[in-house]
Tab-separated table of C-alpha atoms in Angstrom:
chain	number	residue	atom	x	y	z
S	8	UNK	CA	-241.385	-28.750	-44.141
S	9	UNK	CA	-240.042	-28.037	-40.694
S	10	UNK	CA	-237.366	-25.188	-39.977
S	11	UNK	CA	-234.662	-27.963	-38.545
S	12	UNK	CA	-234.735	-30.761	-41.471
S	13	UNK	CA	-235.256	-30.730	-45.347
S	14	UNK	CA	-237.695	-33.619	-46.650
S	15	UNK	CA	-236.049	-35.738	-49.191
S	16	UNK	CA	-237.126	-36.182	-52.288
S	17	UNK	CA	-235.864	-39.346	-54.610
S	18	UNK	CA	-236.396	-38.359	-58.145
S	19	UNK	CA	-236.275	-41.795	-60.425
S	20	UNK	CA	-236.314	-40.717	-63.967
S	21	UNK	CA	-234.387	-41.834	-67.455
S	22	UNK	CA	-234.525	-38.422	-69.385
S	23	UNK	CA	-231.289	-36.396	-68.469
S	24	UNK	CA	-233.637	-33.458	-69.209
S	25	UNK	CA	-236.568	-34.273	-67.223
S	26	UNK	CA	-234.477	-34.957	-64.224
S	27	UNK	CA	-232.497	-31.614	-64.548
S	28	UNK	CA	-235.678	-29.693	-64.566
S	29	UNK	CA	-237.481	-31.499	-61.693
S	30	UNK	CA	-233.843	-31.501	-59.430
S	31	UNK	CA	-233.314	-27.691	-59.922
S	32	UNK	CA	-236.809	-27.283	-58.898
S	33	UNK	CA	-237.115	-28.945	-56.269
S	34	UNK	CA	-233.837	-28.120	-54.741
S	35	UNK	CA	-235.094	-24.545	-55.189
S	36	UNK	CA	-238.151	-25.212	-53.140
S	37	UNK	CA	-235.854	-26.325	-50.284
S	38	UNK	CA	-235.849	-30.222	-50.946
S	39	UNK	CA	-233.080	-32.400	-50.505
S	40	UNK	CA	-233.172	-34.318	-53.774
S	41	UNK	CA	-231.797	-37.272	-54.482
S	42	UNK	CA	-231.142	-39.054	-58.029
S	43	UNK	CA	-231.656	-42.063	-60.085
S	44	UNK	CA	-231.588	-43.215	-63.398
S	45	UNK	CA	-232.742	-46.531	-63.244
S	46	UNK	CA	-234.358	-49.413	-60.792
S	47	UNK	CA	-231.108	-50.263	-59.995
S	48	UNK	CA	-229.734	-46.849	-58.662
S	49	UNK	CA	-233.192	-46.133	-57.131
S	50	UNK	CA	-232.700	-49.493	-54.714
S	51	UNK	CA	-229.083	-48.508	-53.919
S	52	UNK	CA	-230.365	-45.344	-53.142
S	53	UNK	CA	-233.524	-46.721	-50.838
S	54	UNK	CA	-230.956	-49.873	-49.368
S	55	UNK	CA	-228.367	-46.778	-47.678
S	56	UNK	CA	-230.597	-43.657	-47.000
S	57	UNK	CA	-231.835	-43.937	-44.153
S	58	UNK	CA	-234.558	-41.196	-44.376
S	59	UNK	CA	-236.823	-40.205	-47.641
S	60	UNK	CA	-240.118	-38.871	-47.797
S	61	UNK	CA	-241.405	-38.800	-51.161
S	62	UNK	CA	-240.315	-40.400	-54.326
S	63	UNK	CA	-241.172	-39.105	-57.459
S	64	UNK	CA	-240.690	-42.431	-60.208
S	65	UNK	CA	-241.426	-42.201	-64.134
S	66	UNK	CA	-243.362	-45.455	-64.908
S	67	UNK	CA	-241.291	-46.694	-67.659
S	68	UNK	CA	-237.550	-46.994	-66.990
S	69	UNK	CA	-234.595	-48.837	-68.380
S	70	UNK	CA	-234.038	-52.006	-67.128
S	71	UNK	CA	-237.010	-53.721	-67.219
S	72	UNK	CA	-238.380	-52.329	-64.047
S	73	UNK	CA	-241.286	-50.371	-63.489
S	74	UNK	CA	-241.584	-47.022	-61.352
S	75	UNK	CA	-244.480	-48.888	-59.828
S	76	UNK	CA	-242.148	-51.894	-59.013
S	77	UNK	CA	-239.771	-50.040	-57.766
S	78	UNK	CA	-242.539	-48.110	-54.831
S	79	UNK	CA	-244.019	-51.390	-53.791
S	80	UNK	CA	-241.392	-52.671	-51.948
S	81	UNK	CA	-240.259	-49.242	-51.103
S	82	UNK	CA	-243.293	-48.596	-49.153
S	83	UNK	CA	-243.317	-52.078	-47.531
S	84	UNK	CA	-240.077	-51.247	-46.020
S	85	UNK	CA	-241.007	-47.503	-45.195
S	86	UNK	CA	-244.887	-47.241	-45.144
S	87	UNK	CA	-244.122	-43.935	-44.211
S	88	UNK	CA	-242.930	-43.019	-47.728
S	89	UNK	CA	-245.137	-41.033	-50.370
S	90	UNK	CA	-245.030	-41.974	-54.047
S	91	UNK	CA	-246.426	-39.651	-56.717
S	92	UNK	CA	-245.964	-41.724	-60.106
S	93	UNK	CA	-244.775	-39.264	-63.467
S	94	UNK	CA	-245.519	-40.620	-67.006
S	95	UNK	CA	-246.171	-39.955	-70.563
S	96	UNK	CA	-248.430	-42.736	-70.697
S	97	UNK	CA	-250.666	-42.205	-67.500
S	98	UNK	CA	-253.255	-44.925	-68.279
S	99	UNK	CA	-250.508	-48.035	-67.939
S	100	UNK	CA	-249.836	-47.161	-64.622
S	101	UNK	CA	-253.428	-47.541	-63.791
S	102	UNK	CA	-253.575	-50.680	-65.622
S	103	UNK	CA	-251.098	-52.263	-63.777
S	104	UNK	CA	-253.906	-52.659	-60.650
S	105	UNK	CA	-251.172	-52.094	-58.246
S	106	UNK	CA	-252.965	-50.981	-54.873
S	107	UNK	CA	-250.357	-47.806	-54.752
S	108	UNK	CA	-251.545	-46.688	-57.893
S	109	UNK	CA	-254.828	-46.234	-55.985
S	110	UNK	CA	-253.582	-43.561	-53.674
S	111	UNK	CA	-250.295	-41.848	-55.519
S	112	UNK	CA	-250.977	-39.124	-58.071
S	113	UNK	CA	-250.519	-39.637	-61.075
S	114	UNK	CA	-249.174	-36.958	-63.413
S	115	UNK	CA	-249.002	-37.427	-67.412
S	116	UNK	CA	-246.276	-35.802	-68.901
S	117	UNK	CA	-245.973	-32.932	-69.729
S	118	UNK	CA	-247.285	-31.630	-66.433
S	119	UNK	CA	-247.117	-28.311	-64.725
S	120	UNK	CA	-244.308	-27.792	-62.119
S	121	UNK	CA	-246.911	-26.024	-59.914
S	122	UNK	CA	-249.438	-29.673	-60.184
S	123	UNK	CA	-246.127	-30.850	-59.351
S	124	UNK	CA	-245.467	-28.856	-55.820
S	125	UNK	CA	-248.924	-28.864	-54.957
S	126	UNK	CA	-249.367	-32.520	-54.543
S	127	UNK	CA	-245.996	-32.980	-52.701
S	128	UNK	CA	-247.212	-30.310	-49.908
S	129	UNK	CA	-250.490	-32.009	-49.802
S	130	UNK	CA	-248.396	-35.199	-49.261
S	131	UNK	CA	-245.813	-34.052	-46.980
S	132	UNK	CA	-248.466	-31.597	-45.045
């Protein structure tokens, strides 16, 4: 992360408790975060920001729509954007055969916040 700018981080997760724990951490790391409950906030959120770099998306969210169908299009409109996927059931994300899925981490719930901030700097570096 450069001295001038924070990275942005879009958290997309259901569980109020969840999404406490991963905004106060990352906020405490020095990341802008951003919030969202659903698929419908999280393409609000990616239709009038302007600038993200990471979003981290639980796979199974209220609505109907998938943390995985919510990063395809992201990334088509921002290639630049990095995904890491968050789920307690790991294995449907895989099963989905989306080609993200081939390149984002993948982290099962529960997961260590320290997996966590390691993959984002290797993403981000």
């Amino acid at each position: 992360m450069s001295e001038d700018a924070q990275d942005v981080v879009l958290i997309v997760e259901d569980d109020e408790s969840i999404m406490f724990v991963l905004g106060e951490y990352l906020a405490g790391l020095g990341y802008r975060v951003l919030k969202a409950i659903d698929g419908e906030q999280a393409f609000e959120i990616l239709a009038t920001k302007p600038h993200l770099d990471l979003m981290v998306t639980d796979y199974r969210l209220p609505g109907g729509i998938s943390g995985v169908q919510i990063a395809e299009p992201a990334i088509m409109l921002r290639p630049e954007l990095k995904v890491i996927f968050i789920s307690g059931y790991p294995q449907e994300i895989l099963d989905c055969n989306s080609p993200i899925t081939r390149d984002a981490p993948i982290l099962a719930k529960p997961f260590d916040l320290d997996t966590l901030q390691e993959h984002i700097q290797r993403l981000l570096a």
